[in-house]
Structures are given as structure tokens and as C-alpha cells.
mmCIF file of N, CA and C (backbone and C1' of nucleotides) in Angstrom:
data_model
loop_
_atom_site.group_PDB
_atom_site.id
_atom_site.type_symbol
_atom_site.label_atom_id
_atom_site.label_comp_id
_atom_site.label_asym_id
_atom_site.label_seq_id
_atom_site.Cartn_x
_atom_site.Cartn_y
_atom_site.Cartn_z
ATOM 1 N N MET Z 6 80.324 41.474 -29.663
ATOM 2 C CA MET Z 6 81.014 42.231 -28.589
ATOM 3 C C MET Z 6 80.910 43.707 -28.541
ATOM 4 N N ASP Z 7 79.969 44.465 -27.609
ATOM 5 C CA ASP Z 7 80.358 45.763 -27.501
ATOM 6 C C ASP Z 7 81.485 46.418 -27.355
ATOM 7 N N PHE Z 8 81.382 47.518 -27.196
ATOM 8 C CA PHE Z 8 82.492 48.315 -27.137
ATOM 9 C C PHE Z 8 82.759 48.262 -25.574
ATOM 10 N N LYS Z 9 81.875 48.617 -24.951
ATOM 11 C CA LYS Z 9 81.892 48.757 -23.215
ATOM 12 C C LYS Z 9 82.242 47.173 -22.951
ATOM 13 N N SER Z 10 81.800 46.006 -23.277
ATOM 14 C CA SER Z 10 82.025 44.797 -23.033
ATOM 15 C C SER Z 10 83.577 44.452 -23.316
ATOM 16 N N LYS Z 11 83.982 44.843 -24.351
ATOM 17 C CA LYS Z 11 85.399 44.831 -25.051
ATOM 18 C C LYS Z 11 86.457 45.675 -23.877
ATOM 19 N N VAL Z 12 85.967 46.910 -23.660
ATOM 20 C CA VAL Z 12 86.824 47.628 -22.747
ATOM 21 C C VAL Z 12 87.045 46.954 -21.107
ATOM 22 N N LEU Z 13 85.746 46.436 -20.859
ATOM 23 C CA LEU Z 13 85.891 45.712 -19.495
ATOM 24 C C LEU Z 13 86.665 44.322 -19.670
ATOM 25 N N ASP Z 14 86.602 43.763 -20.772
ATOM 26 C CA ASP Z 14 87.490 42.597 -20.789
ATOM 27 C C ASP Z 14 89.033 42.877 -20.706
ATOM 28 N N VAL Z 15 89.193 44.073 -21.649
ATOM 29 C CA VAL Z 15 90.416 44.504 -21.589
ATOM 30 C C VAL Z 15 91.201 45.015 -20.472
ATOM 31 N N VAL Z 16 90.354 45.783 -19.540
ATOM 32 C CA VAL Z 16 90.694 46.227 -18.231
ATOM 33 C C VAL Z 16 90.989 45.017 -17.590
ATOM 34 N N ARG Z 17 90.155 43.861 -17.590
ATOM 35 C CA ARG Z 17 90.177 42.676 -17.026
ATOM 36 C C ARG Z 17 91.577 41.849 -16.949
ATOM 37 N N SER Z 18 92.077 42.262 -18.256
ATOM 38 C CA SER Z 18 93.147 41.510 -18.738
ATOM 39 C C SER Z 18 94.382 42.352 -18.215
ATOM 40 N N ILE Z 19 94.424 43.196 -17.681
ATOM 41 C CA ILE Z 19 95.615 43.883 -17.110
ATOM 42 C C ILE Z 19 96.232 43.162 -15.814
ATOM 43 N N PRO Z 20 97.303 43.013 -16.161
ATOM 44 C CA PRO Z 20 98.038 42.035 -15.206
ATOM 45 C C PRO Z 20 98.195 42.969 -13.907
ATOM 46 N N LYS Z 21 98.504 42.255 -12.697
ATOM 47 C CA LYS Z 21 98.606 42.680 -11.506
ATOM 48 C C LYS Z 21 99.821 43.824 -11.196
ATOM 49 N N GLY Z 22 99.966 44.498 -10.651
ATOM 50 C CA GLY Z 22 101.067 45.331 -10.547
ATOM 51 C C GLY Z 22 101.577 46.435 -11.996
ATOM 52 N N GLN Z 23 100.467 46.257 -12.864
ATOM 53 C CA GLN Z 23 100.468 47.220 -14.042
ATOM 54 C C GLN Z 23 99.406 48.384 -14.081
ATOM 55 N N THR Z 24 99.592 49.115 -14.575
ATOM 56 C CA THR Z 24 98.562 50.094 -14.894
ATOM 57 C C THR Z 24 98.537 50.448 -16.391
ATOM 58 N N MET Z 25 97.250 50.759 -17.044
ATOM 59 C CA MET Z 25 97.098 51.063 -18.439
ATOM 60 C C MET Z 25 96.367 52.515 -18.446
ATOM 61 N N SER Z 26 96.514 53.465 -19.472
ATOM 62 C CA SER Z 26 95.902 54.375 -19.707
ATOM 63 C C SER Z 26 94.632 54.357 -20.441
ATOM 64 N N TYR Z 27 93.925 55.052 -20.080
ATOM 65 C CA TYR Z 27 92.332 54.901 -20.854
ATOM 66 C C TYR Z 27 92.571 54.954 -22.515
ATOM 67 N N SER Z 28 93.222 55.374 -22.695
ATOM 68 C CA SER Z 28 93.878 55.722 -24.295
ATOM 69 C C SER Z 28 94.146 54.170 -24.890
ATOM 70 N N GLU Z 29 95.153 53.729 -24.150
ATOM 71 C CA GLU Z 29 95.643 52.503 -24.299
ATOM 72 C C GLU Z 29 94.277 51.259 -24.208
ATOM 73 N N VAL Z 30 93.581 51.416 -23.158
ATOM 74 C CA VAL Z 30 92.696 50.370 -23.376
ATOM 75 C C VAL Z 30 91.366 51.025 -24.300
ATOM 76 N N ALA Z 31 91.221 51.911 -24.658
ATOM 77 C CA ALA Z 31 90.470 52.249 -25.676
ATOM 78 C C ALA Z 31 91.011 51.749 -27.113
ATOM 79 N N ALA Z 32 92.233 51.845 -27.195
ATOM 80 C CA ALA Z 32 93.012 51.282 -28.336
ATOM 81 C C ALA Z 32 92.707 49.813 -28.509
ATOM 82 N N LEU Z 33 92.754 49.121 -27.472
ATOM 83 C CA LEU Z 33 92.949 47.437 -27.144
ATOM 84 C C LEU Z 33 91.521 47.172 -27.615
ATOM 85 N N ALA Z 34 90.477 48.083 -27.050
ATOM 86 C CA ALA Z 34 88.961 47.880 -27.418
ATOM 87 C C ALA Z 34 88.589 47.826 -28.588
ATOM 88 N N GLY Z 35 89.429 48.315 -29.650
ATOM 89 C CA GLY Z 35 89.059 48.595 -31.030
ATOM 90 C C GLY Z 35 88.739 50.110 -31.470
ATOM 91 N N SER Z 36 88.936 50.889 -30.211
ATOM 92 C CA SER Z 36 88.517 52.229 -30.810
ATOM 93 C C SER Z 36 89.533 53.128 -30.190
ATOM 94 N N PRO Z 37 90.761 53.248 -30.857
ATOM 95 C CA PRO Z 37 91.916 54.288 -30.601
ATOM 96 C C PRO Z 37 91.176 55.658 -30.412
ATOM 97 N N GLY Z 38 91.688 56.333 -29.483
ATOM 98 C CA GLY Z 38 91.365 57.824 -29.041
ATOM 99 C C GLY Z 38 89.916 57.698 -28.453
ATOM 100 N N ALA Z 39 89.190 56.702 -28.016
ATOM 101 C CA ALA Z 39 88.078 56.814 -27.228
ATOM 102 C C ALA Z 39 88.337 56.833 -25.563
ATOM 103 N N ALA Z 40 89.321 57.556 -25.482
ATOM 104 C CA ALA Z 40 89.717 57.523 -23.795
ATOM 105 C C ALA Z 40 88.723 57.809 -22.967
ATOM 106 N N ARG Z 41 87.985 59.039 -23.399
ATOM 107 C CA ARG Z 41 86.834 59.632 -22.780
ATOM 108 C C ARG Z 41 85.466 58.799 -22.822
ATOM 109 N N ALA Z 42 85.299 57.857 -23.905
ATOM 110 C CA ALA Z 42 84.303 57.078 -23.937
ATOM 111 C C ALA Z 42 84.363 55.827 -22.788
ATOM 112 N N VAL Z 43 85.745 55.410 -22.632
ATOM 113 C CA VAL Z 43 86.320 54.405 -21.574
ATOM 114 C C VAL Z 43 85.818 54.825 -20.215
ATOM 115 N N GLY Z 44 86.472 56.174 -19.975
ATOM 116 C CA GLY Z 44 86.020 56.883 -18.957
ATOM 117 C C GLY Z 44 84.580 56.762 -18.543
ATOM 118 N N ASN Z 45 83.854 57.202 -19.329
ATOM 119 C CA ASN Z 45 82.704 57.252 -19.361
ATOM 120 C C ASN Z 45 81.574 56.031 -18.953
ATOM 121 N N ILE Z 46 82.104 54.902 -19.718
ATOM 122 C CA ILE Z 46 81.526 53.660 -19.516
ATOM 123 C C ILE Z 46 81.933 53.077 -17.993
ATOM 124 N N MET Z 47 83.023 53.168 -17.863
ATOM 125 C CA MET Z 47 83.488 52.464 -16.473
ATOM 126 C C MET Z 47 82.809 53.613 -15.327
ATOM 127 N N LYS Z 48 82.358 54.727 -15.531
ATOM 128 C CA LYS Z 48 81.761 55.462 -14.454
ATOM 129 C C LYS Z 48 80.311 55.125 -14.360
ATOM 130 N N GLN Z 49 79.753 54.853 -15.348
ATOM 131 C CA GLN Z 49 78.464 54.091 -15.385
ATOM 132 C C GLN Z 49 78.310 52.966 -15.282
ATOM 133 N N ASN Z 50 79.350 51.911 -15.705
ATOM 134 C CA ASN Z 50 78.895 50.532 -15.775
ATOM 135 C C ASN Z 50 80.241 49.923 -14.968
ATOM 136 N N TYR Z 51 80.505 50.767 -13.871
ATOM 137 C CA TYR Z 51 81.969 50.013 -13.269
ATOM 138 C C TYR Z 51 81.447 48.555 -12.830
ATOM 139 N N ASP Z 52 82.483 47.627 -12.956
ATOM 140 C CA ASP Z 52 82.133 46.150 -12.490
ATOM 141 C C ASP Z 52 83.022 45.855 -11.564
ATOM 142 N N ASN Z 53 82.543 44.857 -10.742
ATOM 143 C CA ASN Z 53 83.249 44.313 -9.663
ATOM 144 C C ASN Z 53 84.525 43.225 -10.171
ATOM 145 N N THR Z 54 84.290 42.673 -11.288
ATOM 146 C CA THR Z 54 85.240 41.704 -11.939
ATOM 147 C C THR Z 54 86.155 42.623 -12.628
ATOM 148 N N VAL Z 55 86.021 43.925 -12.777
ATOM 149 C CA VAL Z 55 87.188 44.476 -13.622
ATOM 150 C C VAL Z 55 87.772 45.624 -12.584
ATOM 151 N N PRO Z 56 89.033 45.369 -12.786
ATOM 152 C CA PRO Z 56 90.028 46.278 -11.806
ATOM 153 C C PRO Z 56 90.043 47.503 -12.443
ATOM 154 N N CYS Z 57 89.002 48.330 -12.364
ATOM 155 C CA CYS Z 57 89.407 49.754 -12.750
ATOM 156 C C CYS Z 57 90.318 50.830 -12.355
ATOM 157 N N HIS Z 58 90.942 50.101 -11.101
ATOM 158 C CA HIS Z 58 91.676 50.995 -10.406
ATOM 159 C C HIS Z 58 93.079 50.926 -11.033
ATOM 160 N N ARG Z 59 93.112 49.994 -12.023
ATOM 161 C CA ARG Z 59 94.492 49.907 -12.577
ATOM 162 C C ARG Z 59 94.549 50.888 -14.026
ATOM 163 N N VAL Z 60 93.522 51.358 -14.230
ATOM 164 C CA VAL Z 60 93.244 52.240 -15.215
ATOM 165 C C VAL Z 60 93.355 53.778 -15.064
ATOM 166 N N ILE Z 61 94.329 54.528 -15.357
ATOM 167 C CA ILE Z 61 94.486 55.886 -15.146
ATOM 168 C C ILE Z 61 94.863 56.495 -16.430
ATOM 169 N N ARG Z 62 94.918 58.174 -16.180
ATOM 170 C CA ARG Z 62 95.405 58.508 -17.213
ATOM 171 C C ARG Z 62 96.812 58.544 -17.901
ATOM 172 N N ALA Z 63 96.798 59.189 -19.163
ATOM 173 C CA ALA Z 63 97.984 59.041 -19.749
ATOM 174 C C ALA Z 63 99.047 59.609 -18.909
ATOM 175 N N ASP Z 64 98.861 60.624 -18.180
ATOM 176 C CA ASP Z 64 99.655 61.742 -17.493
ATOM 177 C C ASP Z 64 100.210 60.988 -16.250
ATOM 178 N N GLY Z 65 99.504 60.059 -15.860
ATOM 179 C CA GLY Z 65 99.905 58.802 -14.437
ATOM 180 C C GLY Z 65 99.159 59.520 -13.597
ATOM 181 N N LYS Z 66 98.108 60.407 -13.553
ATOM 182 C CA LYS Z 66 97.298 61.078 -12.349
ATOM 183 C C LYS Z 66 96.264 59.915 -12.467
ATOM 184 N N PRO Z 67 95.687 59.619 -11.178
ATOM 185 C CA PRO Z 67 94.337 58.729 -11.111
ATOM 186 C C PRO Z 67 93.159 59.049 -11.363
ATOM 187 N N CYS Z 68 92.741 60.470 -11.160
ATOM 188 C CA CYS Z 68 91.584 60.714 -11.538
ATOM 189 C C CYS Z 68 90.407 60.293 -10.622
ATOM 190 N N GLY Z 69 89.461 60.023 -11.069
ATOM 191 C CA GLY Z 69 88.111 59.908 -10.234
ATOM 192 C C GLY Z 69 87.920 58.240 -9.890
ATOM 193 N N TYR Z 70 87.287 58.023 -8.767
ATOM 194 C CA TYR Z 70 87.206 56.594 -8.525
ATOM 195 C C TYR Z 70 85.877 56.261 -8.024
ATOM 196 N N ASN Z 71 85.175 55.241 -8.141
ATOM 197 C CA ASN Z 71 83.867 55.142 -7.683
ATOM 198 C C ASN Z 71 83.872 53.956 -6.359
ATOM 199 N N ARG Z 72 85.051 54.142 -5.741
ATOM 200 C CA ARG Z 72 85.237 53.358 -4.263
ATOM 201 C C ARG Z 72 85.890 53.933 -3.487
ATOM 202 N N GLY Z 73 85.994 55.210 -3.362
ATOM 203 C CA GLY Z 73 86.603 55.962 -2.361
ATOM 204 C C GLY Z 73 87.563 57.374 -3.014
ATOM 205 N N GLY Z 74 87.090 57.608 -4.138
ATOM 206 C CA GLY Z 74 87.924 58.546 -4.880
ATOM 207 C C GLY Z 74 89.393 58.140 -5.287
ATOM 208 N N PRO Z 75 90.016 59.271 -5.909
ATOM 209 C CA PRO Z 75 91.335 58.723 -6.660
ATOM 210 C C PRO Z 75 92.479 58.771 -5.506
ATOM 211 N N GLU Z 76 92.223 58.997 -4.307
ATOM 212 C CA GLU Z 76 93.259 58.610 -3.039
ATOM 213 C C GLU Z 76 93.144 56.968 -3.010
ATOM 214 N N LYS Z 77 91.762 56.606 -3.025
ATOM 215 C CA LYS Z 77 91.778 54.938 -2.876
ATOM 216 C C LYS Z 77 92.377 54.218 -3.896
ATOM 217 N N LYS Z 78 92.286 54.769 -5.047
ATOM 218 C CA LYS Z 78 92.825 53.974 -5.959
ATOM 219 C C LYS Z 78 94.401 54.079 -6.073
ATOM 220 N N LEU Z 79 94.936 55.136 -5.730
ATOM 221 C CA LEU Z 79 96.464 55.459 -5.751
ATOM 222 C C LEU Z 79 96.716 54.256 -4.472
ATOM 223 N N GLN Z 80 96.294 54.369 -3.613
ATOM 224 C CA GLN Z 80 96.390 53.317 -2.514
ATOM 225 C C GLN Z 80 96.399 52.104 -2.906
ATOM 226 N N ILE Z 81 95.302 51.536 -3.558
ATOM 227 C CA ILE Z 81 95.337 50.261 -4.404
ATOM 228 C C ILE Z 81 96.647 49.990 -5.473
ATOM 229 N N LEU Z 82 97.050 51.097 -6.130
ATOM 230 C CA LEU Z 82 97.840 50.928 -7.006
ATOM 231 C C LEU Z 82 99.344 50.590 -6.105
ATOM 232 N N GLN Z 83 99.309 51.364 -5.183
ATOM 233 C CA GLN Z 83 100.628 51.456 -4.132
ATOM 234 C C GLN Z 83 100.815 49.682 -3.888
ATOM 235 N N SER Z 84 99.539 49.323 -3.341
ATOM 236 C CA SER Z 84 99.673 48.084 -2.584
ATOM 237 C C SER Z 84 99.884 46.844 -3.555
ATOM 238 N N GLU Z 85 99.786 47.132 -4.847
ATOM 239 C CA GLU Z 85 99.970 46.098 -6.022
ATOM 240 C C GLU Z 85 101.343 46.120 -6.501
ATOM 241 N N GLY Z 86 101.766 47.605 -6.071
ATOM 242 C CA GLY Z 86 103.268 47.885 -6.578
ATOM 243 C C GLY Z 86 103.508 48.473 -7.962
ATOM 244 N N ALA Z 87 102.169 48.981 -8.277
ATOM 245 C CA ALA Z 87 102.253 49.728 -9.746
ATOM 246 C C ALA Z 87 102.800 50.825 -9.628
ATOM 247 N N ILE Z 88 103.124 51.298 -8.472
ATOM 248 C CA ILE Z 88 103.433 52.688 -8.241
ATOM 249 C C ILE Z 88 105.332 52.700 -7.798
ATOM 250 N N LYS Z 89 105.993 53.370 -8.591
ATOM 251 C CA LYS Z 89 107.385 53.089 -8.229
ATOM 252 C C LYS Z 89 107.806 53.715 -6.892
ATOM 253 P P DT E 2 66.617 56.861 -35.045
ATOM 254 O "O5'" DT E 2 66.633 58.434 -34.733
ATOM 255 C "C5'" DT E 2 65.424 59.162 -35.543
ATOM 256 C "C4'" DT E 2 65.509 60.382 -35.066
ATOM 257 C "C3'" DT E 2 67.150 61.239 -35.392
ATOM 258 O "O3'" DT E 2 66.922 62.559 -35.355
ATOM 259 C "C1'" DT E 2 66.496 61.118 -32.986
ATOM 260 P P DA E 3 68.633 63.312 -35.965
ATOM 261 O "O5'" DA E 3 68.578 64.331 -34.789
ATOM 262 C "C5'" DA E 3 67.299 64.899 -34.115
ATOM 263 C "C4'" DA E 3 67.792 65.895 -32.716
ATOM 264 C "C3'" DA E 3 69.180 66.380 -32.907
ATOM 265 O "O3'" DA E 3 69.217 67.585 -32.290
ATOM 266 C "C1'" DA E 3 68.836 64.845 -31.083
ATOM 267 P P DG E 4 70.564 68.645 -32.504
ATOM 268 O "O5'" DG E 4 70.529 68.750 -30.694
ATOM 269 C "C5'" DG E 4 69.746 68.761 -29.719
ATOM 270 C "C4'" DG E 4 69.950 68.664 -28.432
ATOM 271 C "C3'" DG E 4 71.386 69.255 -28.268
ATOM 272 O "O3'" DG E 4 71.437 70.216 -27.110
ATOM 273 C "C1'" DG E 4 71.337 67.299 -27.460
ATOM 274 P P DT E 5 72.923 70.938 -26.198
ATOM 275 O "O5'" DT E 5 73.393 70.033 -25.084
ATOM 276 C "C5'" DT E 5 72.118 69.489 -24.005
ATOM 277 C "C4'" DT E 5 72.831 68.578 -23.077
ATOM 278 C "C3'" DT E 5 74.251 69.374 -22.383
ATOM 279 O "O3'" DT E 5 74.367 69.152 -21.013
ATOM 280 C "C1'" DT E 5 74.662 66.950 -23.309
ATOM 281 P P DT E 6 75.621 69.559 -20.463
ATOM 282 O "O5'" DT E 6 76.222 68.225 -19.879
ATOM 283 C "C5'" DT E 6 75.366 67.136 -19.512
ATOM 284 C "C4'" DT E 6 76.349 65.870 -19.098
ATOM 285 C "C3'" DT E 6 77.660 66.189 -18.574
ATOM 286 O "O3'" DT E 6 77.897 65.628 -17.432
ATOM 287 C "C1'" DT E 6 78.015 65.076 -20.362
ATOM 288 P P DG E 7 79.052 65.795 -16.381
ATOM 289 O "O5'" DG E 7 80.310 64.592 -16.853
ATOM 290 C "C5'" DG E 7 79.945 63.448 -16.690
ATOM 291 C "C4'" DG E 7 81.116 62.322 -16.962
ATOM 292 C "C3'" DG E 7 82.428 63.044 -16.411
ATOM 293 O "O3'" DG E 7 83.048 61.888 -16.186
ATOM 294 C "C1'" DG E 7 82.451 62.702 -19.005
ATOM 295 P P DA E 8 83.327 62.022 -14.472
ATOM 296 O "O5'" DA E 8 84.857 61.270 -14.127
ATOM 297 C "C5'" DA E 8 85.831 62.003 -14.066
ATOM 298 C "C4'" DA E 8 87.040 60.925 -14.215
ATOM 299 C "C3'" DA E 8 87.185 60.621 -15.744
ATOM 300 O "O3'" DA E 8 88.486 60.655 -16.302
ATOM 301 C "C1'" DA E 8 87.135 58.595 -14.378
ATOM 302 P P DC E 9 89.230 61.868 -16.691
ATOM 303 O "O5'" DC E 9 89.179 61.213 -18.529
ATOM 304 C "C5'" DC E 9 89.443 60.058 -18.646
ATOM 305 C "C4'" DC E 9 90.235 60.044 -20.105
ATOM 306 C "C3'" DC E 9 91.725 60.594 -20.020
ATOM 307 O "O3'" DC E 9 92.617 59.785 -20.482
ATOM 308 C "C1'" DC E 9 90.519 61.989 -21.560
ATOM 309 P P DC E 10 94.121 60.104 -20.699
ATOM 310 O "O5'" DC E 10 94.365 61.069 -22.007
ATOM 311 C "C5'" DC E 10 93.678 60.429 -23.277
ATOM 312 C "C4'" DC E 10 94.276 60.948 -24.592
ATOM 313 C "C3'" DC E 10 95.975 61.709 -24.412
ATOM 314 O "O3'" DC E 10 96.447 61.523 -25.410
ATOM 315 C "C1'" DC E 10 94.313 63.634 -24.444
ATOM 316 P P DG E 11 97.858 61.895 -25.528
ATOM 317 O "O5'" DG E 11 98.012 63.180 -26.665
ATOM 318 C "C5'" DG E 11 97.553 63.314 -27.544
ATOM 319 C "C4'" DG E 11 97.529 64.519 -28.093
ATOM 320 C "C3'" DG E 11 98.925 65.425 -27.931
ATOM 321 O "O3'" DG E 11 99.356 65.842 -29.072
ATOM 322 C "C1'" DG E 11 97.299 66.427 -26.987
ATOM 323 P P DG E 12 100.595 66.416 -29.093
ATOM 324 O "O5'" DG E 12 100.335 68.175 -29.624
ATOM 325 C "C5'" DG E 12 99.439 68.379 -30.330
ATOM 326 C "C4'" DG E 12 98.986 69.728 -30.156
ATOM 327 C "C3'" DG E 12 99.820 70.546 -30.233
ATOM 328 O "O3'" DG E 12 99.394 71.901 -30.980
ATOM 329 C "C1'" DG E 12 98.759 71.107 -28.283
ATOM 330 P P DA E 13 100.817 72.912 -31.166
ATOM 331 O "O5'" DA E 13 100.366 74.149 -30.032
ATOM 332 C "C5'" DA E 13 98.944 74.715 -30.456
ATOM 333 C "C4'" DA E 13 98.542 75.888 -29.609
ATOM 334 C "C3'" DA E 13 99.468 76.682 -29.390
ATOM 335 O "O3'" DA E 13 98.862 78.121 -29.139
ATOM 336 C "C1'" DA E 13 99.064 75.965 -27.182
ATOM 337 P P DA E 14 99.735 79.765 -28.972
ATOM 338 O "O5'" DA E 14 99.719 79.948 -27.658
ATOM 339 C "C5'" DA E 14 98.004 80.184 -27.093
ATOM 340 C "C4'" DA E 14 98.321 80.614 -25.686
ATOM 341 C "C3'" DA E 14 98.945 81.738 -25.537
ATOM 342 O "O3'" DA E 14 98.600 82.818 -24.647
ATOM 343 C "C1'" DA E 14 99.654 80.011 -24.039
ATOM 344 P P DA U 10 108.796 69.144 -15.973
ATOM 345 O "O5'" DA U 10 107.769 70.594 -15.310
ATOM 346 C "C5'" DA U 10 108.451 70.896 -14.087
ATOM 347 C "C4'" DA U 10 107.252 72.031 -13.613
ATOM 348 C "C3'" DA U 10 105.922 71.376 -13.924
ATOM 349 O "O3'" DA U 10 105.145 71.809 -12.467
ATOM 350 C "C1'" DA U 10 105.720 72.840 -15.050
ATOM 351 P P DT U 11 103.611 71.052 -12.544
ATOM 352 O "O5'" DT U 11 102.569 72.339 -12.805
ATOM 353 C "C5'" DT U 11 102.796 73.703 -12.373
ATOM 354 C "C4'" DT U 11 101.729 74.237 -12.753
ATOM 355 C "C3'" DT U 11 100.220 73.932 -12.589
ATOM 356 O "O3'" DT U 11 99.382 74.998 -12.509
ATOM 357 C "C1'" DT U 11 101.079 74.558 -14.903
ATOM 358 P P DT U 12 97.739 74.462 -12.198
ATOM 359 O "O5'" DT U 12 97.403 75.341 -13.600
ATOM 360 C "C5'" DT U 12 97.536 76.603 -13.731
ATOM 361 C "C4'" DT U 12 96.936 77.221 -15.035
ATOM 362 C "C3'" DT U 12 95.261 76.754 -15.124
ATOM 363 O "O3'" DT U 12 94.468 78.085 -15.493
ATOM 364 C "C1'" DT U 12 96.501 75.926 -16.874
ATOM 365 P P DC U 13 93.109 77.732 -16.175
ATOM 366 O "O5'" DC U 13 92.915 77.643 -17.399
ATOM 367 C "C5'" DC U 13 93.847 78.809 -18.045
ATOM 368 C "C4'" DC U 13 93.264 78.688 -19.588
ATOM 369 C "C3'" DC U 13 91.980 78.271 -19.833
ATOM 370 O "O3'" DC U 13 91.403 79.143 -21.283
ATOM 371 C "C1'" DC U 13 93.237 76.753 -21.160
ATOM 372 P P DC U 14 89.886 78.810 -21.645
ATOM 373 O "O5'" DC U 14 90.150 78.039 -22.744
ATOM 374 C "C5'" DC U 14 91.232 78.288 -23.810
ATOM 375 C "C4'" DC U 14 91.085 77.616 -25.117
ATOM 376 C "C3'" DC U 14 89.674 77.242 -25.678
ATOM 377 O "O3'" DC U 14 89.372 77.427 -27.086
ATOM 378 C "C1'" DC U 14 90.935 75.334 -25.020
ATOM 379 P P DG U 15 88.077 77.076 -27.672
ATOM 380 O "O5'" DG U 15 88.310 75.724 -28.391
ATOM 381 C "C5'" DG U 15 89.439 75.562 -29.215
ATOM 382 C "C4'" DG U 15 89.595 74.227 -30.043
ATOM 383 C "C3'" DG U 15 88.581 73.448 -30.329
ATOM 384 O "O3'" DG U 15 88.811 72.670 -31.650
ATOM 385 C "C1'" DG U 15 89.437 72.408 -28.860
ATOM 386 P P DG U 16 87.590 72.182 -32.548
ATOM 387 O "O5'" DG U 16 88.116 70.637 -32.183
ATOM 388 C "C5'" DG U 16 89.340 70.431 -32.532
ATOM 389 C "C4'" DG U 16 89.713 68.748 -32.422
ATOM 390 C "C3'" DG U 16 88.262 67.915 -32.924
ATOM 391 O "O3'" DG U 16 88.880 66.801 -33.578
ATOM 392 C "C1'" DG U 16 88.520 67.634 -30.573
ATOM 393 P P DC U 17 87.834 66.024 -34.206
ATOM 394 O "O5'" DC U 17 88.401 64.738 -34.025
ATOM 395 C "C5'" DC U 17 88.569 64.226 -32.693
ATOM 396 C "C4'" DC U 17 88.615 62.671 -32.190
ATOM 397 C "C3'" DC U 17 87.375 61.881 -32.946
ATOM 398 O "O3'" DC U 17 87.527 60.847 -32.879
ATOM 399 C "C1'" DC U 17 86.824 62.509 -30.518
ATOM 400 P P DC U 18 86.458 59.681 -33.344
ATOM 401 O "O5'" DC U 18 86.022 59.260 -31.914
ATOM 402 C "C5'" DC U 18 86.595 58.321 -31.017
ATOM 403 C "C4'" DC U 18 85.479 57.607 -30.085
ATOM 404 C "C3'" DC U 18 84.344 56.944 -30.704
ATOM 405 O "O3'" DC U 18 84.360 55.922 -30.178
ATOM 406 C "C1'" DC U 18 84.065 58.632 -28.944
ATOM 407 P P DA U 19 82.875 54.881 -30.918
ATOM 408 O "O5'" DA U 19 81.872 54.721 -29.384
ATOM 409 C "C5'" DA U 19 82.712 54.173 -28.149
ATOM 410 C "C4'" DA U 19 81.740 54.644 -26.992
ATOM 411 C "C3'" DA U 19 80.339 54.039 -27.256
ATOM 412 O "O3'" DA U 19 79.943 53.037 -26.105
ATOM 413 C "C1'" DA U 19 80.383 56.344 -26.324
ATOM 414 P P DA U 20 78.516 52.448 -26.068
ATOM 415 O "O5'" DA U 20 77.939 53.286 -24.918
ATOM 416 C "C5'" DA U 20 78.756 53.494 -23.597
ATOM 417 C "C4'" DA U 20 77.763 54.523 -22.562
ATOM 418 C "C3'" DA U 20 76.308 54.164 -22.741
ATOM 419 O "O3'" DA U 20 76.080 54.049 -21.291
ATOM 420 C "C1'" DA U 20 76.327 56.407 -23.280
ATOM 421 P P DC U 21 74.148 53.806 -20.584
ATOM 422 O "O5'" DC U 21 73.855 55.459 -20.516
ATOM 423 C "C5'" DC U 21 74.534 56.459 -19.794
ATOM 424 C "C4'" DC U 21 73.679 57.589 -19.451
ATOM 425 C "C3'" DC U 21 72.284 57.312 -19.055
ATOM 426 O "O3'" DC U 21 71.731 58.048 -18.019
ATOM 427 C "C1'" DC U 21 72.569 58.841 -20.989
ATOM 428 P P DT U 22 70.685 58.044 -17.497
ATOM 429 O "O5'" DT U 22 69.534 59.321 -18.401
ATOM 430 C "C5'" DT U 22 70.336 60.511 -18.340
ATOM 431 C "C4'" DT U 22 69.376 61.799 -18.952
ATOM 432 C "C3'" DT U 22 68.036 61.478 -18.583
ATOM 433 O "O3'" DT U 22 67.218 62.796 -18.511
ATOM 434 C "C1'" DT U 22 68.407 61.748 -20.863
#
DNA sequence: TAGTTGACCGGAA
DNA sequence: ATTCCGGCCAACT
């Protein structure tokens, strides 16, 4: 299992209405501290089966999104109730 | 193979 | 609270 595949799997395992920071995903993927790598992977290898919109920064800010920008991402999170 | 990049994070100013 | 700098990791050229 490659790191990126593991990352995708972890992101896929994120329950609806819940968000995870890149750092957390990286840790669950087996490489704690590889937050940058996680973001890099998703950017180049964004998958439809992976709700990458549930992955945000540790600060709680969305950042980029390949499907309409950070705004869209925030919208989706709001729609799922991940935003208080 | 080596160098550069990035949807990051944490600490310091 | 906001902005700047350095460090870590994997992928891309």
C-alpha cells in the first residue's frame, strides 16, 4: 500500500459531517508530520471516491480545492454540518 | 539521480 | 490576533 493510496483510504474513512486536518490524515496514513505531502498528493491525484473536502488545515481554514476553490469546500462542509 | 514544489504545521516576531 | 520563517514528507520534472 503506497502512502498516497493509504492517504486516500483514510480520507475516504472520514465520517460524514466530520473534518480532519492534513496532519491527522498523514498520521493515520503512517507518516506523521507529512501534512504537506498529503496536500500535495490530493492536489495532483484528487480522486472522486475521496471526500477531500473534509480535509482541512489544522487551523480550521479550508485552503485550496480542485472543485471551485476554498469557498466551495466551505459550502460543502456547511451542507454536511461539519461547521458549527 | 537531483532539484523544486506544495491544498501544511508550529513557533517566533 | 496576524504575519514571517524554517522544517518535514512525498510527488513531479
